[in-house]
Short mmCIF file of C-alpha atoms in Angstrom, two decimals:
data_model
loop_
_atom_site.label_atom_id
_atom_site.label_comp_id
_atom_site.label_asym_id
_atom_site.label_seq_id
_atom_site.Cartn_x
_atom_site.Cartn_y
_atom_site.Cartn_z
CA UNK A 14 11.05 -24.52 -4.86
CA UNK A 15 10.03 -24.18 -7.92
CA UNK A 16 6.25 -25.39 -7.31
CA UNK A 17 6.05 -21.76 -4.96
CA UNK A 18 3.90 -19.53 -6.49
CA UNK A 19 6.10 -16.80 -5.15
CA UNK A 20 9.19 -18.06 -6.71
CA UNK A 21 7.43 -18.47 -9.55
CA UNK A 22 6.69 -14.89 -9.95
CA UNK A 23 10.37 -13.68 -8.89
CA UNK A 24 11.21 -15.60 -12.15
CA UNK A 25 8.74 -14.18 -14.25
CA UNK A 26 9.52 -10.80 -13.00
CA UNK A 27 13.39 -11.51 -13.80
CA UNK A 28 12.69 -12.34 -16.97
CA UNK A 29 10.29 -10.16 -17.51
CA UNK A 30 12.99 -7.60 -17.31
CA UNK A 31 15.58 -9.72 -18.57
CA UNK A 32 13.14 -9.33 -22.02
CA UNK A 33 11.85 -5.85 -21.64
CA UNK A 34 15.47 -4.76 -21.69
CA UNK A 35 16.32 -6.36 -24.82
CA UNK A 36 13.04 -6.04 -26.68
CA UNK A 37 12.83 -2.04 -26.07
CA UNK A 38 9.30 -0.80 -26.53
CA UNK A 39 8.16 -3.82 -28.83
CA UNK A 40 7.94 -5.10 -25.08
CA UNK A 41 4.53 -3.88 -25.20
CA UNK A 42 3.19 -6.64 -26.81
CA UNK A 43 2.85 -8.40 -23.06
CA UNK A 44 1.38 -5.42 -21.45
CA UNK A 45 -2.54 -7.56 -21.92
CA UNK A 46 -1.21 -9.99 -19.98
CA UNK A 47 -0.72 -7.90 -17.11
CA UNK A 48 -3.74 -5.93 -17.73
CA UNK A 49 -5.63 -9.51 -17.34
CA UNK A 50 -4.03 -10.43 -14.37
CA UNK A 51 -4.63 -6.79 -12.53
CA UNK A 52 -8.20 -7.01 -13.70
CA UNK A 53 -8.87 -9.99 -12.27
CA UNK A 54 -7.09 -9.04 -8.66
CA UNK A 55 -9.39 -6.28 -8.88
CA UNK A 56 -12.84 -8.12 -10.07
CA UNK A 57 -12.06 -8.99 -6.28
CA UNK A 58 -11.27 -6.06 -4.44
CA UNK A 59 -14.65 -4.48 -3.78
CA UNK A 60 -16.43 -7.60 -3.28
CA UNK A 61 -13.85 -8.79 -0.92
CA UNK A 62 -13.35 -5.49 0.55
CA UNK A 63 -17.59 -4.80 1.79
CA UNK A 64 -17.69 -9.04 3.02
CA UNK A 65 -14.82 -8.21 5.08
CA UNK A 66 -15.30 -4.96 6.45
CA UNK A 67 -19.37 -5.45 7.31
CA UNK A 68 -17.86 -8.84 8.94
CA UNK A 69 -14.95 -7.39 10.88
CA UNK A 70 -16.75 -4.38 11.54
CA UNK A 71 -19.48 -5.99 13.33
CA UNK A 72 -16.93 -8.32 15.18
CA UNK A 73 -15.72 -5.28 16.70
CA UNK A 74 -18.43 -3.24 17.12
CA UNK A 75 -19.55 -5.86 19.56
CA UNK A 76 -16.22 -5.61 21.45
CA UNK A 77 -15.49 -3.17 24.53
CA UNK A 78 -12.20 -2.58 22.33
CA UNK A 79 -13.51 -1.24 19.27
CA UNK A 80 -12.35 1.90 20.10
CA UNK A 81 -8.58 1.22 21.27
CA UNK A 82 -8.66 -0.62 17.77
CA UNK A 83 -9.16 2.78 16.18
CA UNK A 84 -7.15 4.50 17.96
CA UNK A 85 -4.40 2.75 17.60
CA UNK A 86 -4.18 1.67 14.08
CA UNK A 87 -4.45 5.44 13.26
CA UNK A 88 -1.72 6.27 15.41
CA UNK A 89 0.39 3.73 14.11
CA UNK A 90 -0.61 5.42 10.62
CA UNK A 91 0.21 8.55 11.30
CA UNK A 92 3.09 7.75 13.51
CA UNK A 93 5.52 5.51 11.18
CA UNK A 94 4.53 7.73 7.99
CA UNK A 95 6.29 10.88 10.28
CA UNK A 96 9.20 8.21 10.95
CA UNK A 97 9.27 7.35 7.61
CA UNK A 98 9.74 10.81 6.01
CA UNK A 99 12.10 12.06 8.81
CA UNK A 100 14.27 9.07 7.53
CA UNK A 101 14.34 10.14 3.94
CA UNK A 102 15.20 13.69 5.04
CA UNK A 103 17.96 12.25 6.90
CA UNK A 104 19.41 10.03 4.19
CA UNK A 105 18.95 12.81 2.09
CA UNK A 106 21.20 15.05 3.99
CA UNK A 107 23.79 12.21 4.67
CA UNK A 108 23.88 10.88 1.05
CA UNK A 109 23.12 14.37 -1.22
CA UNK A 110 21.91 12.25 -4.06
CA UNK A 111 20.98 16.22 -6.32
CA UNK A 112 24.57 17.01 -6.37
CA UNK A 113 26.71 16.58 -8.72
CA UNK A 114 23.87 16.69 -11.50
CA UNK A 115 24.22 19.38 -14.45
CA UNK A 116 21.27 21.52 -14.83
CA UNK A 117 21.86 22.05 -18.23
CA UNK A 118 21.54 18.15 -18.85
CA UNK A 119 18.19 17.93 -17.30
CA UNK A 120 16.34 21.56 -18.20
CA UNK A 121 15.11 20.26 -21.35
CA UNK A 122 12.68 18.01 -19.37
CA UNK A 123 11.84 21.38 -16.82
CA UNK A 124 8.04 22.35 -17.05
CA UNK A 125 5.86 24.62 -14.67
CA UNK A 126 2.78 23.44 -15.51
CA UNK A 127 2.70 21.33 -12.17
CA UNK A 128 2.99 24.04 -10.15
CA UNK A 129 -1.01 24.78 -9.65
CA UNK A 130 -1.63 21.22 -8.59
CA UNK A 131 -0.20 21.07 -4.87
CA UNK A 132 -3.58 22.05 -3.09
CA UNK A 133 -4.01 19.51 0.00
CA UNK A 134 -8.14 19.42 0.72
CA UNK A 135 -8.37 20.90 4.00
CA UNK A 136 -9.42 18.89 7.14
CA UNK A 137 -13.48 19.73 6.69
CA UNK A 138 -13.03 18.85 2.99
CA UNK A 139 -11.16 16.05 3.14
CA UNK A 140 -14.18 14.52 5.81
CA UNK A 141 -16.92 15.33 3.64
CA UNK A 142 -15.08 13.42 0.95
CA UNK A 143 -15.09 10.36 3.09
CA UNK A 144 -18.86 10.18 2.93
CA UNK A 145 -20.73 9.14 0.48
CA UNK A 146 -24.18 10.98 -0.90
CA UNK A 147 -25.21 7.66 -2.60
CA UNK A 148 -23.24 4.55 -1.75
CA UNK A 149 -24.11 2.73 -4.77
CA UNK A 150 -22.04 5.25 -7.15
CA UNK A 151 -19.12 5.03 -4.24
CA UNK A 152 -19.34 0.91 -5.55
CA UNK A 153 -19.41 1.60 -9.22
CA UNK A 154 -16.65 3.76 -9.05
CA UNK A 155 -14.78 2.12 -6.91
CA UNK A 156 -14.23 4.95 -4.23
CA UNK A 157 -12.49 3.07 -1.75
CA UNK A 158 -12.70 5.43 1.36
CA UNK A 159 -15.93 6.17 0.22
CA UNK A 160 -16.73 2.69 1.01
CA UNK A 161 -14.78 1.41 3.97
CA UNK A 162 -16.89 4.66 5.99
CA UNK A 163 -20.13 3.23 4.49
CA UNK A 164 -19.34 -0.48 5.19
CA UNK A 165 -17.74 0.28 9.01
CA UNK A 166 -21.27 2.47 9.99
CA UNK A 167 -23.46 -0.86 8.68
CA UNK A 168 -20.77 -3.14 10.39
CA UNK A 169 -21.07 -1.30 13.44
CA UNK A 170 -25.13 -1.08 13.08
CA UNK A 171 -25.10 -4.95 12.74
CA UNK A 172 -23.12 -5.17 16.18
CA UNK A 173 -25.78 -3.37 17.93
CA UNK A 174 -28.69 -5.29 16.92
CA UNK A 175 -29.61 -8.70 18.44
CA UNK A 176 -27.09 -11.71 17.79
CA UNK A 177 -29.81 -14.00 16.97
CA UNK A 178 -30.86 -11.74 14.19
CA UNK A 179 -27.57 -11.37 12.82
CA UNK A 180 -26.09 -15.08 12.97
CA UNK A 181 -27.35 -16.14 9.95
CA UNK A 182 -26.11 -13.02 7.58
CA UNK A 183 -22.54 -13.13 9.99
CA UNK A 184 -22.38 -16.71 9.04
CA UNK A 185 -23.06 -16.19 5.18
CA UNK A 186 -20.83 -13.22 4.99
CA UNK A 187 -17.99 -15.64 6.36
CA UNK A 188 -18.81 -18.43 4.07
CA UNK A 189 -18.46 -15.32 1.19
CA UNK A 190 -15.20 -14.47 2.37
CA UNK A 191 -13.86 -18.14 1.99
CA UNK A 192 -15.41 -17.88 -1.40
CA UNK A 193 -13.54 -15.10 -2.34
CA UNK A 194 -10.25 -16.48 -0.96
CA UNK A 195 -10.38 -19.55 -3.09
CA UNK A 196 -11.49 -17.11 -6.30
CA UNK A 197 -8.22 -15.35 -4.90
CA UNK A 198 -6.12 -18.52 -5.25
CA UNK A 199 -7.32 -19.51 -8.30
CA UNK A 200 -6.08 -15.89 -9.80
CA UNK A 201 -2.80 -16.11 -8.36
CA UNK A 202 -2.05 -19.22 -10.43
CA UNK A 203 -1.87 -17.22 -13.43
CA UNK A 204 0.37 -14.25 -11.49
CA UNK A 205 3.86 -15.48 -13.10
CA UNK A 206 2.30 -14.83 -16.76
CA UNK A 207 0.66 -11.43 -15.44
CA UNK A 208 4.09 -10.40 -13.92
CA UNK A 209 5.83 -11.19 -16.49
CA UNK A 210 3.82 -9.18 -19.19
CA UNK A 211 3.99 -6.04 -16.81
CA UNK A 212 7.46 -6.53 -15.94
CA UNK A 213 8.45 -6.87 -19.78
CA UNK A 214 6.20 -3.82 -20.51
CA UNK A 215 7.29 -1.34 -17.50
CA UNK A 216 10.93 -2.03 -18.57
CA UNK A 217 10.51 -2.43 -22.05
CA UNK A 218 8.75 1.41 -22.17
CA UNK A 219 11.20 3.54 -20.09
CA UNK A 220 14.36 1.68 -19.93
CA UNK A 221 17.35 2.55 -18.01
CA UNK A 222 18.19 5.72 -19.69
CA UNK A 223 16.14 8.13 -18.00
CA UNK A 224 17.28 6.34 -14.67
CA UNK A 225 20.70 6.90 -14.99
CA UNK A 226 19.80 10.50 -15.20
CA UNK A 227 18.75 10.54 -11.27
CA UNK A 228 20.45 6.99 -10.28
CA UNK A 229 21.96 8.16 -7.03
CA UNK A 230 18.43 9.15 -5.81
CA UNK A 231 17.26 6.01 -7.07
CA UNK A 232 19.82 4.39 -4.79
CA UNK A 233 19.23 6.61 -1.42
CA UNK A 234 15.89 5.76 -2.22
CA UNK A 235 15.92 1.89 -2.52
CA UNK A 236 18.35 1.75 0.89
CA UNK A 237 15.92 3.59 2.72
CA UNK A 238 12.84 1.64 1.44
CA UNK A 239 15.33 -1.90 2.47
CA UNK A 240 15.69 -0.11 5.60
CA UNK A 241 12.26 0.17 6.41
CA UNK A 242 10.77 -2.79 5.14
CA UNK A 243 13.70 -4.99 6.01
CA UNK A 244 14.31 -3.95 9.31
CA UNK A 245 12.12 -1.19 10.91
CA UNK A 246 8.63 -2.83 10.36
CA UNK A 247 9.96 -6.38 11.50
CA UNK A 248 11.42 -5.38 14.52
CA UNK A 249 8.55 -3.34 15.28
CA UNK A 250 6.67 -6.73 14.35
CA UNK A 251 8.91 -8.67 16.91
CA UNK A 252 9.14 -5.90 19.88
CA UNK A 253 5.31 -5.33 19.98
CA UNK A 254 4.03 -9.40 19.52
CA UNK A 255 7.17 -11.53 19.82
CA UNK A 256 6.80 -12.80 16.30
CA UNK A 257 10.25 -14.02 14.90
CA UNK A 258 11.79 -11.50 12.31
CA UNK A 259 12.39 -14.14 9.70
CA UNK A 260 8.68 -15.54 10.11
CA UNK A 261 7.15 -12.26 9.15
CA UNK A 262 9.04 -11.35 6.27
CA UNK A 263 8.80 -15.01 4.81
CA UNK A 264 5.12 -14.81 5.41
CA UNK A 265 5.01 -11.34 3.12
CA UNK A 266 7.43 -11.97 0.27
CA UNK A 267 3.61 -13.29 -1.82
CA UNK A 268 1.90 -9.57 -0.89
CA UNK A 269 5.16 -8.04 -0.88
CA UNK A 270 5.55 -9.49 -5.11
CA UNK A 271 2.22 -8.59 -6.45
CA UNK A 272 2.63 -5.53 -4.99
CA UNK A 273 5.75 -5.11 -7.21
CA UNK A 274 3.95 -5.90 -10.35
CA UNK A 275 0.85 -4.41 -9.93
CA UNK A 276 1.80 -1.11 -8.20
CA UNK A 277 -1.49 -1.08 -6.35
CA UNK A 278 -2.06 -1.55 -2.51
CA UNK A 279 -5.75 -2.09 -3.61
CA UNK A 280 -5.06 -5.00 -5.75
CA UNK A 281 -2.84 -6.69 -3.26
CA UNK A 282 -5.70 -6.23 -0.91
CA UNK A 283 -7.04 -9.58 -1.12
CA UNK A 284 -3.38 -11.02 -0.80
CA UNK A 285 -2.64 -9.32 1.85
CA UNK A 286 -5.67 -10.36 3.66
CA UNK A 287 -5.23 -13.89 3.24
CA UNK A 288 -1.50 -13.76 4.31
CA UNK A 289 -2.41 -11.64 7.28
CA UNK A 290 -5.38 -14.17 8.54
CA UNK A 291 -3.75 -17.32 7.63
CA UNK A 292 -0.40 -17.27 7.48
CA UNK A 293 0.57 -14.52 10.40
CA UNK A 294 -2.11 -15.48 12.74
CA UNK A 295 -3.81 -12.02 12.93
CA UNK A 296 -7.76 -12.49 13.90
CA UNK A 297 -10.40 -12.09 10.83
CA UNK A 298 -12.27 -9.01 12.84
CA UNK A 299 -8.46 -7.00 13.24
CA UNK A 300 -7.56 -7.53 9.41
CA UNK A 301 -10.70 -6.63 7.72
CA UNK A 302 -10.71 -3.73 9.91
CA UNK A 303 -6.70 -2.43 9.18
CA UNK A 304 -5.81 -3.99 6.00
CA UNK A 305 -8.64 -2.24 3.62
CA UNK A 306 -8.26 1.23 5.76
CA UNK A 307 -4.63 1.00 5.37
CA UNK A 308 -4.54 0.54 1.92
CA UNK A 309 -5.92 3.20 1.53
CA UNK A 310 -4.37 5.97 3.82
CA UNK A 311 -1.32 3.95 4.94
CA UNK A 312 1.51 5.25 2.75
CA UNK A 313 4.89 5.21 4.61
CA UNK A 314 6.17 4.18 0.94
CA UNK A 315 5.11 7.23 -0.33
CA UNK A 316 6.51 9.64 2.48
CA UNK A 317 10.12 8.23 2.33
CA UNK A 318 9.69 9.22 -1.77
CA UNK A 319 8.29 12.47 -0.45
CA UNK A 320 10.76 13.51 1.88
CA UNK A 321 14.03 12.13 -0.78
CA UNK A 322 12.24 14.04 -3.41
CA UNK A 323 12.42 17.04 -1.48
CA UNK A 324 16.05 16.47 -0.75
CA UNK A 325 16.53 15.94 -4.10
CA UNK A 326 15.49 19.18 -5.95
CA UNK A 327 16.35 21.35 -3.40
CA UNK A 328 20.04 20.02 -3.57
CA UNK A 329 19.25 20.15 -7.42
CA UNK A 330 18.61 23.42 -7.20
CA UNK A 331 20.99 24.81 -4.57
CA UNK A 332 17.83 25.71 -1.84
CA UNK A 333 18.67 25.98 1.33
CA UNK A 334 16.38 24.33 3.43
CA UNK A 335 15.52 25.26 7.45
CA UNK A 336 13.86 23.89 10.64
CA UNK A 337 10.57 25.26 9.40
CA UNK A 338 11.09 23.88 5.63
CA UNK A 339 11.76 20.38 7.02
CA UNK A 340 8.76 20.83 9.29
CA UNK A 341 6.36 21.73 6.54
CA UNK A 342 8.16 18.49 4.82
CA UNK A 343 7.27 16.30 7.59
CA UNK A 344 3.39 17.48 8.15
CA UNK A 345 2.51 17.75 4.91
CA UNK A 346 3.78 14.39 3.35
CA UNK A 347 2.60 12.60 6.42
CA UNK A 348 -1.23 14.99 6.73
CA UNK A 349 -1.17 14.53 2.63
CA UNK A 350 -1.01 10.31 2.70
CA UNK A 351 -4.41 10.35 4.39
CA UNK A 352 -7.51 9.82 1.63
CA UNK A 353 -4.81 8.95 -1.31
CA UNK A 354 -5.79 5.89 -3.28
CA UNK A 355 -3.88 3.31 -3.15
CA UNK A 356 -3.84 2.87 -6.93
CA UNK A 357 -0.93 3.16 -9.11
CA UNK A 358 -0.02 6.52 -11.29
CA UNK A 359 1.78 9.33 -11.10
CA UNK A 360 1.42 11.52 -7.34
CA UNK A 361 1.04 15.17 -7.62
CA UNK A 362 1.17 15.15 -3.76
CA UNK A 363 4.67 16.12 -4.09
CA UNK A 364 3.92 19.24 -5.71
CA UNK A 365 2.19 20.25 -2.18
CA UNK A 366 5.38 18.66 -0.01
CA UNK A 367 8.02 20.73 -2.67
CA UNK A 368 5.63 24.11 -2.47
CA UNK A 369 5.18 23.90 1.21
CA UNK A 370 9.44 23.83 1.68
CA UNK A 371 9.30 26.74 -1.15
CA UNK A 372 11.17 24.20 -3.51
CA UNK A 373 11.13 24.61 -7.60
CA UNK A 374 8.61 22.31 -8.92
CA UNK A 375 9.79 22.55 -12.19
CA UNK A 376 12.38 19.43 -12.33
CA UNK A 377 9.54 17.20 -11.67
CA UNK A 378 9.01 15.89 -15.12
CA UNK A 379 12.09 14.19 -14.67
CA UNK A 380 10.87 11.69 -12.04
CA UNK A 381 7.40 11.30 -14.40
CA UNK A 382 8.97 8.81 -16.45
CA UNK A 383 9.87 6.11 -14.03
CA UNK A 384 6.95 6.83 -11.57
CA UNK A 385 5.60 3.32 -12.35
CA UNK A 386 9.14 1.74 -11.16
CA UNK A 387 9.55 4.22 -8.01
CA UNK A 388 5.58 3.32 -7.27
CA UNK A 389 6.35 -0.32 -7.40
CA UNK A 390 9.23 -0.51 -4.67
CA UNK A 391 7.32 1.60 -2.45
CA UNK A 392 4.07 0.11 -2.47
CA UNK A 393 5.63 -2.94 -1.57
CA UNK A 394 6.87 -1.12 1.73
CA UNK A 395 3.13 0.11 2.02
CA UNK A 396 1.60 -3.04 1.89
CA UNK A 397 4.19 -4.25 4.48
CA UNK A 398 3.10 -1.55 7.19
CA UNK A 399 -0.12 -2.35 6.72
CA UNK A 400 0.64 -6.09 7.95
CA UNK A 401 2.71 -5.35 10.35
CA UNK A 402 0.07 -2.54 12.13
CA UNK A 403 -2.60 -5.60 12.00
CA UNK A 404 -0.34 -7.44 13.83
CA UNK A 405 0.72 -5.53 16.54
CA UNK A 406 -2.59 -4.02 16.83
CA UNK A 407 -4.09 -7.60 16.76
CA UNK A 408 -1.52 -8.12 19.48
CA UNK A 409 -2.35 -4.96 21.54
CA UNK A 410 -5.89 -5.36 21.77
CA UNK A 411 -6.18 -9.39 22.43
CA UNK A 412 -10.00 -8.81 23.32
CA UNK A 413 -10.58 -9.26 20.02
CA UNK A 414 -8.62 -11.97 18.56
CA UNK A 415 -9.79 -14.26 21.54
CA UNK A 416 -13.33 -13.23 20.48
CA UNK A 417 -12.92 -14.01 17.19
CA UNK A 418 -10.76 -17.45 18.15
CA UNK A 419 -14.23 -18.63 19.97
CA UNK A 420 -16.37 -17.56 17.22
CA UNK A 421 -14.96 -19.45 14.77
CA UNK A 422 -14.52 -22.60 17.47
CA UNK A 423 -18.57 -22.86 17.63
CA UNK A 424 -20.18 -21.64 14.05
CA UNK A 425 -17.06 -22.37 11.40
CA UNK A 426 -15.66 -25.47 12.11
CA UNK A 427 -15.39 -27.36 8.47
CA UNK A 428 -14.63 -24.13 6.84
CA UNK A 429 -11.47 -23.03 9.21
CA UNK A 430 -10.49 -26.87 8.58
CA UNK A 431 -10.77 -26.55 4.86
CA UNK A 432 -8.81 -22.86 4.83
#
């Protein structure tokens, strides 16, 4: 057990704690090893990231299906991030985790500066932003919708063209991906010393006093996250492609840990590819296509924070909320995911969900603090969605993993045998 690289990093994170806790904020003296580790996760992620999505792009550009694959993985988007948030606002209600809290104990950390930042871009805006006026400043700044729009229209221009032309660059884009895999694995050998210096540092720097402050909400908010990763997104898993409950979430506790320590769906990108292709049986073309686009709009994590947030100061602060406030909850946590990077920091999304159920935004600075621990338990849960929409996607539209089956039969047979 022991020689498992995710065990491994369930130590490191453990003890990482373990050491954070009793060093205080002398902890800090780890954080570089962390920062090495996330650098180098993320050296991979725009490289990996244009290979994959030219290459699955093209796969199903080529296919009759391309546009059920679309279709659905949006709706699956859209649809489980609504789930998701109606499920905080129901454990919210059932659980009240902002009663019982003094306001006098918590003013001190009130502010209204935030209160001018819960603007959602429009539709219009929001697609403009998607495209990029010069694609090479979209890759140096790593603007990650930017790019999959870019990297989907040349996939999709490669399909069209003839397949003789475009063997040869298919072929070396595939032997690039297996490149980047084994760059991948060679990263993830140091991931118990990079976990452990974040771990040491997250804990080290806040501690468990300001959590105690809001530790019922912390608790509603953990359940529900359990709920969803642990039972909702498998059995959706199972009922859509058959797949045993236990095999998928044994096959996601490696994404499922560096997404705990790094707090980025981007950087567990390349993790979560490899699981998803090799490990969970989901074809190359269906991955490259869900995985990177998820990432980056898929945030049923975020929603269920949303939605408890919500719950949470207007309990805090005695507001009544109505059919229309829980509406305005629901659209605009699940409309508001969509263009979000999947990077870690604090969200000012919330500000828009709070303003749009007329909810004080003041109390927010209380939830500041341990952003980095809330954003690591529910990127986890991100992360997972996003594998279990390739899957049953993968599963819906088998045009394209039989495709992709025979491709690899006749022009990649030492490389599948060496994966």
């Amino acid at each position: 057990m022991l020689s498992s690289i995710g065990v491994q990093v369930v130590i490191a994170m453990l003890v990482g704690a373990l050491v954070g806790a009793l060093m205080g904020e002398s902890a800090a003296i780890f954080a570089p090893l962390g920062s090495l580790f996330i650098h180098l996760i993320m050296m991979l992620v725009v490289p990996l990231i244009v290979v994959a999505i030219v290459s699955g792009a093209a796969g199903l550009g080529a296919s009759p299906a391309a546009g059920r694959i679309g279709i659905a993985t949006f709706a699956f988007f859209m649809l489980t991030s609504a789930v998701a948030v109606t499920l905080a606002l129901a454990m919210g209600a059932l659980f009240q985790p902002g009663s019982g809290l003094e306001l006098g104990a918590v003013e001190a950390m009130f502010s209204a500066e935030y209160a001018d930042r819960g603007e959602v871009p429009g539709v219009f805006a929001t697609l403009l932003g998607m495209i990029p006026t010069n694609v090479f400043a979209a890759l140096g700044d790593g603007n990650i919708l930017q790019i999959l729009v870019f990297c989907l229209f040349l996939g999709l221009a490669l399909s069209r063209l003839d397949s003789e032309r475009t063997a040869p660059l298919m072929a070396g884009m595939s032997t690039l991906i297996d490149a980047l895999v084994w760059m991948l694995n060679m990263v993830m050998r140091i991931a118990p010393i990079g976990v452990f210096g974040l771990m040491a540092d997250a804990v080290g720097t806040f501690g468990f006093d300001v959590l105690m402050l809001v530790s019922k909400l912390f608790g509603v908010y953990v359940l529900a996250i359990a709920l969803y990763g642990f039972v909702f997104y498998p059995l959706v898993v199972k009922g859509a492609t058959g797949m045993p409950v236990r095999h998928f979430l044994g096959r996601m506790k490696k994404p499922q840990v560096v997404a705990l320590s790094t707090a980025s769906s981007m950087a567990t990108l390349p993790v979560t590819l490899d699981v998803a292709t090799r490990e969970l049986g989901v074809s190359r073309p269906t991955s490259a296509f869900v995985l990177p686009l998820g990432a980056t709009i898929n945030m049923s994590g975020n929603a269920i924070y949303y939605g408890l947030v919500a719950m949470f100061f207007a309990q805090l602060f005695g507001v009544e909320l109505g059919l229309g406030a829980y509406l305005a909850i629901i659209f605009t946590a699940t409309l508001g995911a969509i263009g979000q990077a999947g990077v870690p920091g604090p969200s000012f999304l919330v500000v828009a969900v709070l303003l749009a159920a007329g909810i004080p935004v003041e109390g927010l600075p209380l939830l500041f603090a341990l952003d980095r621990i809330f954003d690591m338990i529910r990127t986890a849960l991100n992360i997972t969605g996003d594998a279990a929409c390739a899957a049953v996607v993968d599963r819906l539209v088998p045009e394209v993993a039989e495709a992709d089956a025979e491709g690899e039969t006749q022009t990649r047979p030492v490389s599948s045998q060496a994966a």
